[in-house]
């Protein structure tokens, strides 16, 4: 394990390389042309500025030919600067769009390749991701930011060189711009820190907005009359964010205004110097006009430098987050070289050996190792540091899940069933203890490989608003476009009739937001079940209450079919089937029932034995049976 990963770990040079790499990889020709255009435009602007002196002096000395030629060259240089400037703008748009697309895919890839899901629940990680999403458009402007700063540097250097030829003292003028640059750096730092401080509040504000503006929450908002409450919360949190940003902006403004006054004083002094020299005949009128133009150019560049330097800083700090995410996704995953492939078939089964789990690091307010740092998930062999005070959600779970068995997991709300399912699916790693598949520790098996051999139907399944066929076919991407495979999976999920859903059967678009069809809660659940049936040779099939929206009889029939279909396959070919349900008719079909109570195994055995024991299982069974009588 490489330890914690911090934003500050990514040096400036690395950030530049990452973002430059994105721009040049996304649009190599356009990026090169963009550079050339901006440099050419800058050179033309400087040439046109110097032309002012030549034209003025030639006119005053009645050198009409020289004045006309210089004016013609000036006009040409100005025209060319405008053409290059337009070309530059066009190229900037193209490069930014393509680099933005490239960075978006990179972000999706990085966030999605971390094999476990613990990081999604860590506040610090969520804040960083929210900031990355906010700043991702800015990252694509890296090339633009560099080129604009380069233009400022070239204009400055050119301006100084020309001023030095007029009077060496005038070359000192740009030095008075340094306080402005420092003040800008200070102001940008203040604004950045304010943004980082506000990240959790901004995230909450976005959540409130999404809640108030999204369709799924619409029903409860109306029925419970929650809108005003949400608006109040949104207003309060927004004011807090804005107050912090305003305070930082005011302090920054005070610093940059002071620095601007310093430059204005130097500007006036330079003009007086040339004016006095002109009055005494030591400088020509052309020199005076050129000094005026150059001082104006430098002043404009200075204002731009302040803006562009802060733009570059922002882009680079966003680049730092991208570098952080790159490192985080690399260190969060296990060492690929030491990983084994999952077994082809389970011969013995899955053993849980003293498995403990706590969500310690994910809790809001859990101690941070250090500012801005995140601990990657535990690697094999290293114990996670979790405060002893945090409750264990799973405590000393030791059980053997025999190969080919149908196992039911029952227990009251919050007893740890879903958590156990996620551990078995390789989405979390145990805080202590181990899980072994045919004797091999899951921590040493490639998590992505293991997850490819798990067929899950989760309680909080996703409603993929694609076509109906795609929504089911996603369960096994290589066969996603095979209508026979999709229809068969739907039949196994007890939803064969959905294959004929009007108007286009499997080709029917789902989701009214896309002009498609909406399904009932139960139908959406059956699609999620269908996805779980797509995989051909899973080692573990998990149904984590995917039938909560189905009536008891449908659920019973469905699980009976699943159990029968499983048992029809030779035992050596069967996956382990894990059923999580609150209905005891379902548990009765299992070979083995695990009763969880407050994260511990309360009872273990088959339905008949557990009923005979007269323990928690029998008690809950009796309660439910009474409710149905
Ligand atoms: N992401 C999380 N972060 C922190 N705590 C969590 C998280 N998910 C679950 N918990 C806690 O872990 C405990 C077990 O939750 P789990 O979802 O595993 O229970 P369950 O038996 O599946 O419940 P249910 O029957 O209601 O689905 C609960 O106390 C819950 O509050």
XYZ file of C-alpha atoms and ligand atoms in Angstrom:
660
model
C 0.000 0.000 0.000
C 1.361 3.393 -0.886
C -0.306 5.183 2.002
C -2.606 8.153 1.849
C -2.909 10.261 -1.260
C -3.050 14.047 -1.006
C -3.775 16.758 -3.561
C -0.461 18.370 -2.683
C 1.350 15.147 -3.647
C 1.016 16.038 -7.335
C 3.786 18.498 -8.267
C 3.095 21.394 -10.635
C 5.095 19.858 -13.441
C 3.043 16.670 -13.235
C -0.193 18.633 -13.328
C 1.002 20.512 -16.418
C 1.979 17.224 -18.078
C -1.359 15.574 -17.309
C -3.453 18.475 -18.607
C -1.214 19.260 -21.582
C -1.268 15.561 -22.401
C -5.083 15.639 -22.365
C -5.227 18.630 -24.764
C -2.617 17.291 -27.184
C -3.997 13.743 -27.143
C -7.558 14.979 -27.690
C -6.737 17.416 -30.530
C -3.041 17.306 -31.544
C -3.231 19.397 -34.739
C -5.606 21.982 -33.369
C -3.515 22.352 -30.193
C -0.326 22.992 -32.205
C -2.096 25.477 -34.479
C -3.500 27.248 -31.412
C 0.031 27.871 -30.102
C 1.238 29.161 -33.461
C -1.766 31.497 -33.887
C -1.352 33.127 -30.493
C 2.395 33.709 -30.896
C 1.897 35.145 -34.395
C -0.905 37.442 -33.144
C 1.332 38.709 -30.309
C 4.275 39.395 -32.647
C 1.973 41.319 -35.018
C 0.556 43.423 -32.134
C 4.080 44.378 -30.982
C 5.121 45.264 -34.543
C 2.012 47.436 -34.992
C 2.732 49.213 -31.662
C 6.315 50.045 -32.722
C 4.917 51.285 -36.043
C 3.242 54.162 -34.127
C 6.635 55.753 -33.423
C 7.866 55.370 -37.004
C 4.675 56.858 -38.457
C 4.611 59.790 -35.978
C 8.287 60.747 -36.474
C 8.075 60.361 -40.271
C 4.926 62.535 -40.377
C 6.511 65.247 -38.216
C 9.612 65.276 -40.462
C 7.362 65.434 -43.571
C 8.703 62.055 -44.836
C 5.468 61.147 -46.580
C 6.767 57.976 -48.297
C 8.256 56.552 -45.080
C 5.120 57.472 -43.120
C 2.868 55.797 -45.682
C 4.989 52.639 -45.859
C 5.107 52.368 -42.058
C 1.354 53.019 -41.833
C 0.752 50.301 -44.457
C 2.887 47.816 -42.514
C 1.093 48.816 -39.297
C -2.280 48.232 -40.900
C -1.090 44.871 -42.263
C 0.267 43.799 -38.855
C -2.970 44.884 -37.129
C -5.058 43.018 -39.702
C -2.942 39.872 -39.351
C -3.163 40.098 -35.538
C -6.968 40.175 -35.888
C -6.985 37.180 -38.276
C -4.695 35.134 -36.010
C -6.783 36.225 -33.029
C -9.990 34.923 -34.637
C -8.322 31.682 -35.654
C -7.084 31.338 -32.096
C -10.591 31.756 -30.666
C -12.001 29.130 -33.012
C -9.208 26.699 -32.180
C -9.653 27.294 -28.443
C -13.282 26.210 -28.677
C -12.393 23.028 -30.565
C -9.483 22.103 -28.269
C -11.528 22.815 -25.121
C -14.469 20.731 -26.349
C -12.323 17.754 -27.298
C -10.119 17.974 -24.210
C -13.288 18.260 -22.076
C -14.660 15.075 -23.600
C -11.327 13.330 -23.086
C -11.112 14.437 -19.442
C -14.742 13.397 -18.810
C -14.029 9.870 -20.034
C -10.821 9.798 -18.018
C -12.740 10.822 -14.877
C -15.448 8.214 -15.467
C -12.790 5.573 -16.089
C -10.765 6.464 -12.980
C -13.779 6.667 -10.657
C -15.215 3.445 -12.058
C -12.088 1.258 -12.018
C -11.743 1.232 -8.228
C -12.981 -2.289 -7.476
C -14.668 -1.576 -4.137
C -17.368 1.032 -3.438
C -16.335 2.226 0.026
C -14.813 5.412 -1.378
C -18.192 6.628 -2.710
C -19.347 6.907 0.885
C -16.362 8.821 2.254
C -17.149 12.519 2.662
C -13.631 13.603 1.710
C -13.687 11.569 -1.490
C -17.158 12.833 -2.336
C -15.978 16.431 -1.845
C -12.993 15.937 -4.109
C -15.161 14.349 -6.794
C -17.686 17.184 -6.525
C -14.881 19.728 -6.976
C -13.496 17.783 -9.925
C -16.927 17.787 -11.561
C -17.215 21.539 -10.976
C -13.763 22.224 -12.360
C -13.657 19.769 -15.231
C -14.567 22.361 -17.872
C -11.695 24.496 -16.573
C -9.204 21.650 -16.931
C -9.918 21.482 -20.637
C -8.831 25.140 -20.851
C -5.252 24.269 -19.830
C -3.743 25.013 -23.211
C -5.658 28.264 -23.453
C -4.484 29.262 -19.969
C -0.840 28.541 -20.816
C -0.995 30.286 -24.180
C -2.612 33.382 -22.699
C 0.077 33.558 -20.022
C 2.721 33.031 -22.668
C 1.267 35.953 -24.616
C 1.546 38.114 -21.525
C 5.184 37.079 -21.025
C 6.088 37.703 -24.688
C 4.250 41.060 -24.720
C 5.980 42.052 -21.498
C 9.415 41.047 -22.768
C 8.813 42.779 -26.117
C 7.493 45.910 -24.379
C 10.499 46.049 -22.017
C 12.914 45.593 -24.924
C 11.329 48.451 -26.878
C 11.134 50.734 -23.806
C 14.813 50.012 -23.046
C 15.768 51.305 -26.507
C 13.982 54.588 -25.670
C 15.345 55.045 -22.114
C 16.780 52.279 -19.885
C 14.887 53.693 -16.875
C 11.593 53.107 -18.688
C 12.395 49.387 -18.815
C 11.811 49.349 -15.036
C 8.115 50.163 -15.535
C 6.903 46.517 -15.730
C 8.664 45.755 -12.410
C 5.959 47.809 -10.693
C 3.502 45.216 -11.883
C 5.043 42.565 -9.591
C 2.958 43.598 -6.521
C -0.157 43.124 -8.653
C 0.898 39.585 -9.540
C 1.630 38.755 -5.897
C -1.671 40.274 -4.797
C -3.487 38.174 -7.363
C -1.775 35.049 -6.129
C -2.882 35.881 -2.614
C -6.477 36.608 -3.730
C -6.691 33.401 -5.776
C -5.394 31.382 -2.803
C -8.064 32.912 -0.566
C -10.803 32.097 -3.089
C -9.534 28.542 -3.542
C -9.438 27.864 0.203
C -12.945 29.294 0.552
C -14.152 26.917 -2.195
C -12.529 23.939 -0.479
C -13.978 24.912 2.914
C -17.419 25.168 1.328
C -17.234 21.887 -0.593
C -19.422 19.875 1.840
C -21.980 22.728 1.935
C -21.947 23.042 -1.849
C -22.529 19.291 -2.088
C -25.469 19.572 0.295
C -26.835 22.546 -1.677
C -26.682 20.513 -4.890
C -28.357 17.589 -3.148
C -31.196 19.842 -1.959
C -31.580 21.266 -5.450
C -31.658 17.802 -7.010
C -34.192 16.674 -4.411
C -36.506 19.612 -5.064
C -36.148 19.504 -8.838
C -36.122 15.777 -9.567
C -39.132 13.702 -10.499
C -38.662 10.783 -8.027
C -38.870 13.118 -5.019
C -41.864 14.996 -6.447
C -44.467 12.764 -4.787
C -43.129 12.975 -1.244
C -42.383 16.692 -1.562
C -46.018 17.362 -2.336
C -47.651 14.925 0.029
C -45.521 15.935 3.026
C -45.461 19.624 2.005
C -41.664 19.659 2.153
C -40.917 22.269 -0.486
C -40.723 25.276 1.857
C -38.507 23.398 4.273
C -36.146 22.383 1.470
C -36.132 25.942 0.105
C -35.250 27.272 3.575
C -32.423 24.803 3.959
C -31.196 25.622 0.442
C -31.281 29.362 1.195
C -29.458 28.971 4.521
C -26.696 26.801 3.094
C -26.355 29.025 0.006
C -25.974 32.110 2.183
C -23.296 30.357 4.167
C -21.358 29.422 1.022
C -21.771 32.908 -0.448
C -20.745 34.627 2.808
C -17.512 32.682 2.901
C -16.788 33.384 -0.776
C -17.631 37.098 -0.356
C -15.295 37.472 2.623
C -12.448 35.909 0.643
C -13.248 38.052 -2.403
C -13.242 41.294 -0.359
C -9.873 40.540 1.220
C -8.506 39.681 -2.220
C -9.958 42.877 -3.676
C -8.247 45.015 -1.015
C -4.870 43.469 -1.862
C -5.248 43.768 -5.656
C -6.488 47.388 -5.408
C -3.428 48.398 -3.368
C -1.161 46.807 -5.966
C -3.001 48.542 -8.831
C -2.376 51.937 -7.164
C 1.368 51.155 -7.066
C 1.443 50.489 -10.813
C -0.657 53.551 -11.627
C 1.927 55.741 -9.777
C 4.780 54.224 -11.802
C 2.812 54.680 -15.036
C 2.306 58.392 -14.372
C 5.998 58.833 -13.432
C 7.119 57.184 -16.726
C 4.920 59.515 -18.764
C 6.247 62.585 -16.907
C 9.822 61.403 -17.548
C 9.302 61.199 -21.317
C 7.292 64.447 -21.352
C 10.124 66.366 -19.646
C 12.654 64.797 -22.065
C 10.486 65.804 -25.044
C 10.120 69.390 -23.727
C 13.943 69.606 -23.501
C 14.332 68.141 -26.976
C 15.900 64.822 -25.789
C 12.996 62.747 -27.086
C 10.949 62.865 -30.255
C 7.181 63.158 -30.409
C 7.183 59.593 -31.779
C 8.944 58.427 -28.583
C 6.297 60.111 -26.452
C 3.472 58.513 -28.452
C 5.237 55.126 -28.391
C 5.751 55.323 -24.611
C 2.076 56.123 -24.189
C 1.107 53.157 -26.379
C 3.553 50.773 -24.691
C 2.570 51.835 -21.173
C -1.044 51.289 -22.196
C -0.150 47.869 -23.663
C 1.781 46.890 -20.530
C -1.062 48.105 -18.326
C -3.556 46.042 -20.315
C -1.230 43.021 -20.168
C -0.856 43.504 -16.453
C -4.607 43.407 -15.971
C -4.685 40.311 -18.169
C -1.680 38.805 -16.352
C -3.570 39.060 -13.075
C -6.570 37.354 -14.624
C -4.634 34.760 -16.654
C -2.296 33.815 -13.819
C -5.294 33.137 -11.610
C -6.918 31.199 -14.464
C -3.759 29.103 -14.790
C -3.628 28.539 -11.034
C -7.232 27.359 -11.016
C -6.641 25.033 -13.939
C -3.510 23.624 -12.310
C -5.218 23.088 -9.001
C -7.992 21.227 -10.836
C -5.210 19.259 -12.554
C -3.924 18.398 -9.072
C -7.279 16.792 -8.306
C -7.130 14.795 -11.505
C -3.630 13.624 -10.541
C -4.971 12.764 -7.079
C -7.795 10.707 -8.563
C -5.299 8.923 -10.827
C -3.100 8.054 -7.830
C -6.069 7.200 -5.665
C -7.573 4.788 -8.162
C -4.129 3.192 -8.587
C -3.401 2.801 -4.865
C -6.983 1.903 -3.943
C -6.851 -1.187 -6.113
C -4.868 -4.225 -5.073
C -1.517 -5.102 -6.578
C -2.629 -6.737 -9.840
C 0.526 -8.823 -10.185
C -0.104 -10.678 -6.938
C -3.709 -11.493 -7.753
C -5.144 -14.845 -8.692
C -7.992 -15.528 -11.118
C -11.244 -16.734 -9.535
C -11.805 -20.500 -9.707
C -13.583 -21.854 -12.803
C -16.039 -23.776 -10.595
C -16.557 -23.903 -6.860
C -15.813 -27.423 -5.626
C -16.019 -26.862 -1.898
C -17.751 -23.507 -1.449
C -17.230 -20.164 0.238
C -15.988 -19.861 3.816
C -16.448 -16.812 5.990
C -13.983 -16.917 8.807
C -14.459 -14.505 11.729
C -15.602 -11.751 9.341
C -16.061 -8.347 10.968
C -17.010 -5.121 9.254
C -17.559 -1.515 10.265
C -18.349 1.532 8.165
C -15.990 3.576 10.357
C -14.162 5.548 7.695
C -17.313 6.407 5.843
C -19.108 8.237 8.622
C -19.478 11.997 8.366
C -17.255 13.493 11.026
C -14.937 10.491 11.258
C -11.418 11.616 12.029
C -9.367 12.555 8.970
C -5.801 11.243 8.946
C -4.607 14.664 7.773
C -6.078 17.614 5.912
C -7.078 16.733 2.363
C -5.826 13.179 2.705
C -7.720 10.010 2.072
C -6.872 6.499 3.082
C -7.290 3.978 0.303
C -9.102 0.762 1.152
C -7.251 -1.971 2.996
C -4.837 -4.081 1.011
C -4.393 -7.783 1.736
C -2.492 -8.253 4.949
C -3.001 -4.775 6.398
C -5.514 -3.998 9.122
C -7.739 -0.974 8.718
C -7.504 1.688 11.380
C -11.015 2.283 12.647
C -12.009 3.918 15.886
C -12.818 1.267 18.460
C -15.971 3.151 19.377
C -17.591 2.542 15.962
C -20.069 -0.290 16.016
C -19.308 -3.476 14.145
C -22.032 -3.971 11.534
C -20.878 -7.575 11.123
C -19.297 -9.291 14.085
C -17.390 -12.593 13.903
C -19.342 -14.150 11.052
C -18.102 -17.700 10.561
C -20.036 -19.930 8.188
C -19.483 -22.366 5.317
C -21.608 -21.817 2.175
C -21.474 -25.205 0.400
C -20.897 -25.261 -3.371
C -24.198 -25.505 -5.245
C -26.325 -24.687 -2.193
C -29.300 -22.361 -2.042
C -28.701 -20.215 1.041
C -31.242 -17.864 2.615
C -30.157 -14.863 4.655
C -32.802 -13.591 7.042
C -32.913 -11.093 9.861
C -34.570 -7.908 10.957
C -33.939 -4.495 9.335
C -30.391 -3.335 9.888
C -29.105 -6.762 10.978
C -26.354 -6.634 8.313
C -27.731 -8.746 5.429
C -26.956 -6.265 2.628
C -23.536 -5.548 4.074
C -22.734 -9.257 4.025
C -23.961 -9.495 0.436
C -21.675 -6.619 -0.564
C -18.705 -8.266 1.132
C -19.406 -11.516 -0.719
C -19.693 -9.565 -3.978
C -16.239 -8.051 -3.414
C -17.636 -4.511 -3.063
C -16.325 -4.093 0.478
C -13.425 -5.775 2.192
C -13.744 -7.165 5.728
C -12.367 -5.018 8.525
C -11.099 -8.245 10.093
C -11.325 -11.930 9.253
C -11.395 -13.366 5.774
C -13.570 -14.791 3.031
C -12.238 -17.763 1.094
C -13.500 -19.257 -2.161
C -12.397 -22.907 -2.339
C -9.696 -22.038 0.192
C -8.338 -18.967 -1.663
C -8.661 -15.660 0.209
C -10.902 -13.278 -1.736
C -8.379 -10.533 -0.964
C -5.889 -12.331 -3.219
C -8.347 -12.812 -6.098
C -8.639 -10.125 -8.766
C -11.754 -8.212 -7.562
C -12.873 -7.336 -11.082
C -12.501 -11.005 -12.079
C -14.493 -12.110 -9.023
C -17.210 -9.525 -9.706
C -17.524 -10.858 -13.269
C -18.424 -14.236 -11.746
C -21.061 -12.833 -9.386
C -24.607 -12.322 -10.635
C -26.279 -9.808 -8.386
C -29.782 -8.418 -8.137
C -29.447 -5.642 -5.586
C -32.041 -4.140 -3.295
C -31.177 -0.647 -4.581
C -31.004 -1.680 -8.226
C -30.538 0.862 -11.003
C -33.304 1.816 -13.421
C -31.301 1.951 -16.643
C -33.381 4.094 -18.981
C -32.132 2.465 -22.172
C -34.107 0.142 -24.411
C -35.739 -2.728 -22.543
C -33.381 -5.245 -24.182
C -30.298 -3.196 -23.302
C -31.465 -2.665 -19.745
C -31.519 -6.451 -19.221
C -28.607 -7.317 -21.540
C -26.230 -5.123 -19.493
C -26.035 -8.081 -17.087
C -23.682 -9.785 -19.546
C -22.254 -7.263 -21.995
C -20.858 -9.762 -24.527
C -24.394 -11.164 -24.997
C -26.270 -7.898 -24.446
C -27.381 -7.700 -28.089
C -28.548 -11.337 -28.247
C -32.392 -11.139 -28.152
C -32.740 -14.865 -27.359
C -30.441 -14.571 -24.338
C -32.287 -11.463 -23.124
C -35.723 -13.046 -23.611
C -34.567 -16.195 -21.757
C -33.254 -14.079 -18.854
C -36.591 -12.256 -18.687
C -38.453 -15.572 -18.621
C -36.296 -16.788 -15.724
C -37.075 -13.538 -13.915
C -40.780 -14.316 -14.285
C -41.251 -11.510 -16.790
C -41.307 -13.325 -20.162
C -44.257 -11.185 -21.284
C -42.109 -8.017 -21.060
C -40.190 -9.190 -24.146
C -43.355 -8.294 -26.091
C -43.847 -4.900 -24.418
C -45.495 -2.471 -26.866
C -44.549 -0.745 -29.030
C -41.227 -2.402 -29.935
C -40.753 -5.347 -27.578
C -37.089 -5.521 -26.497
C -36.431 -2.371 -28.552
C -38.891 -0.295 -26.490
C -37.279 2.798 -25.015
C -37.691 3.005 -21.228
C -38.202 6.218 -19.265
C -40.706 8.972 -20.002
C -37.912 11.571 -19.923
C -36.764 10.119 -23.277
C -40.252 9.760 -24.739
C -40.256 6.121 -23.686
C -42.416 3.852 -21.586
C -42.398 3.840 -17.795
C -42.727 0.570 -15.926
C -44.263 -0.314 -12.581
C -41.966 -0.763 -9.572
C -42.376 -4.550 -9.833
C -41.571 -4.544 -13.554
C -38.402 -2.532 -12.974
C -37.437 -5.077 -10.326
C -37.979 -7.907 -12.764
C -35.614 -6.228 -15.221
C -32.994 -6.078 -12.464
C -33.607 -9.784 -11.819
C -33.312 -10.431 -15.553
C -29.870 -8.789 -15.528
C -28.812 -11.211 -12.797
C -29.908 -14.131 -15.004
C -27.854 -13.005 -17.997
C -24.530 -14.427 -16.862
C -23.978 -17.999 -17.962
C -21.553 -19.486 -15.440
C -21.620 -17.404 -12.256
C -19.999 -18.719 -9.077
C -22.363 -16.788 -6.847
C -25.897 -15.592 -7.583
C -27.196 -13.010 -5.144
C -30.775 -11.856 -4.764
C -30.787 -9.107 -2.158
C -34.499 -8.489 -1.714
C -34.945 -7.761 -5.401
C -38.540 -8.810 -5.014
C -39.686 -6.308 -2.389
C -42.060 -4.735 -4.927
C -43.532 -8.131 -5.859
C -46.446 -9.670 -4.007
C -45.760 -12.598 -1.691
C -47.172 -15.212 -4.090
C -45.151 -13.937 -7.056
C -42.007 -13.882 -4.930
C -42.618 -17.398 -3.687
C -43.251 -18.703 -7.198
C -40.189 -16.917 -8.507
C -37.830 -18.214 -5.839
C -39.315 -21.688 -6.148
C -38.507 -21.613 -9.876
C -35.014 -20.297 -9.126
C -34.392 -23.033 -6.545
C -35.768 -25.738 -8.860
C -33.778 -24.489 -11.861
C -30.644 -24.409 -9.719
C -31.178 -27.954 -8.470
C -31.838 -29.217 -12.009
C -28.186 -28.474 -12.855
C -25.584 -31.076 -11.758
C -24.235 -30.053 -8.348
C -20.682 -29.560 -9.639
C -21.998 -26.984 -12.131
C -24.242 -25.034 -9.759
C -23.449 -21.607 -8.367
C -24.113 -20.778 -4.741
C -27.463 -18.986 -4.685
C -27.950 -16.474 -1.906
C -31.498 -15.281 -1.251
C -32.135 -12.342 1.036
C -35.762 -11.971 1.951
C -38.041 -10.984 4.770
C -40.525 -13.670 3.748
C -40.139 -16.996 5.482
C -41.831 -18.914 2.674
C -38.728 -18.041 0.656
C -36.327 -19.126 3.394
C -38.169 -22.456 3.587
C -36.886 -23.337 0.088
C -33.225 -22.948 1.016
C -30.751 -25.721 1.870
C -29.262 -23.495 4.544
C -30.719 -20.536 6.435
C -28.507 -17.958 8.142
C -30.305 -15.869 10.734
C -28.544 -12.564 11.402
C -29.222 -10.557 14.526
C -27.382 -7.261 15.154
C -24.531 -8.319 12.888
C -24.040 -11.735 14.438
C -25.182 -15.170 13.368
C -28.037 -16.002 15.715
C -28.959 -19.339 14.155
C -27.880 -21.608 11.348
C -29.558 -24.631 9.780
C -32.361 -25.662 7.454
C -35.917 -24.371 7.784
C -37.290 -27.415 9.595
C -34.437 -27.575 12.107
C -34.671 -23.861 12.882
C -38.428 -24.078 13.395
C -37.888 -27.000 15.732
C -35.252 -25.046 17.711
C -37.880 -22.536 18.822
C -35.382 -19.632 18.639
C -35.415 -16.234 16.884
C -36.207 -17.799 13.502
C -39.225 -19.673 14.843
C -40.372 -16.549 16.670
C -40.160 -14.338 13.546
C -41.757 -17.079 11.454
C -44.688 -17.303 13.846
C -45.156 -13.516 13.846
C -45.285 -13.444 10.073
C -47.538 -16.471 9.780
C -49.977 -14.831 12.208
C -50.054 -11.680 10.083
C -51.066 -13.730 7.033
C -53.781 -15.742 8.820
N -23.076 2.932 3.743
C -23.234 2.830 5.059
N -22.537 3.618 5.894
C -22.672 3.508 7.224
N -23.493 2.620 7.816
C -24.219 1.814 7.036
C -24.134 1.869 5.619
N -24.960 0.933 5.095
C -25.543 0.325 6.147
N -25.097 0.840 7.303
C -25.472 0.408 8.653
O -25.144 -0.959 8.760
C -26.150 -1.671 9.432
C -26.572 -2.878 8.588
O -27.153 -2.399 7.400
P -27.602 -3.402 6.236
O -28.088 -2.577 5.106
O -26.498 -4.344 5.976
O -28.810 -4.143 6.950
P -29.925 -5.091 6.336
O -30.031 -6.271 7.237
O -29.663 -5.367 4.900
O -31.209 -4.180 6.492
P -32.578 -4.169 5.631
O -33.324 -5.426 5.960
O -33.274 -2.989 6.157
O -32.210 -4.061 4.196
C -27.264 -0.684 9.702
O -27.178 -0.313 11.063
C -26.984 0.490 8.843
O -27.305 1.681 9.482
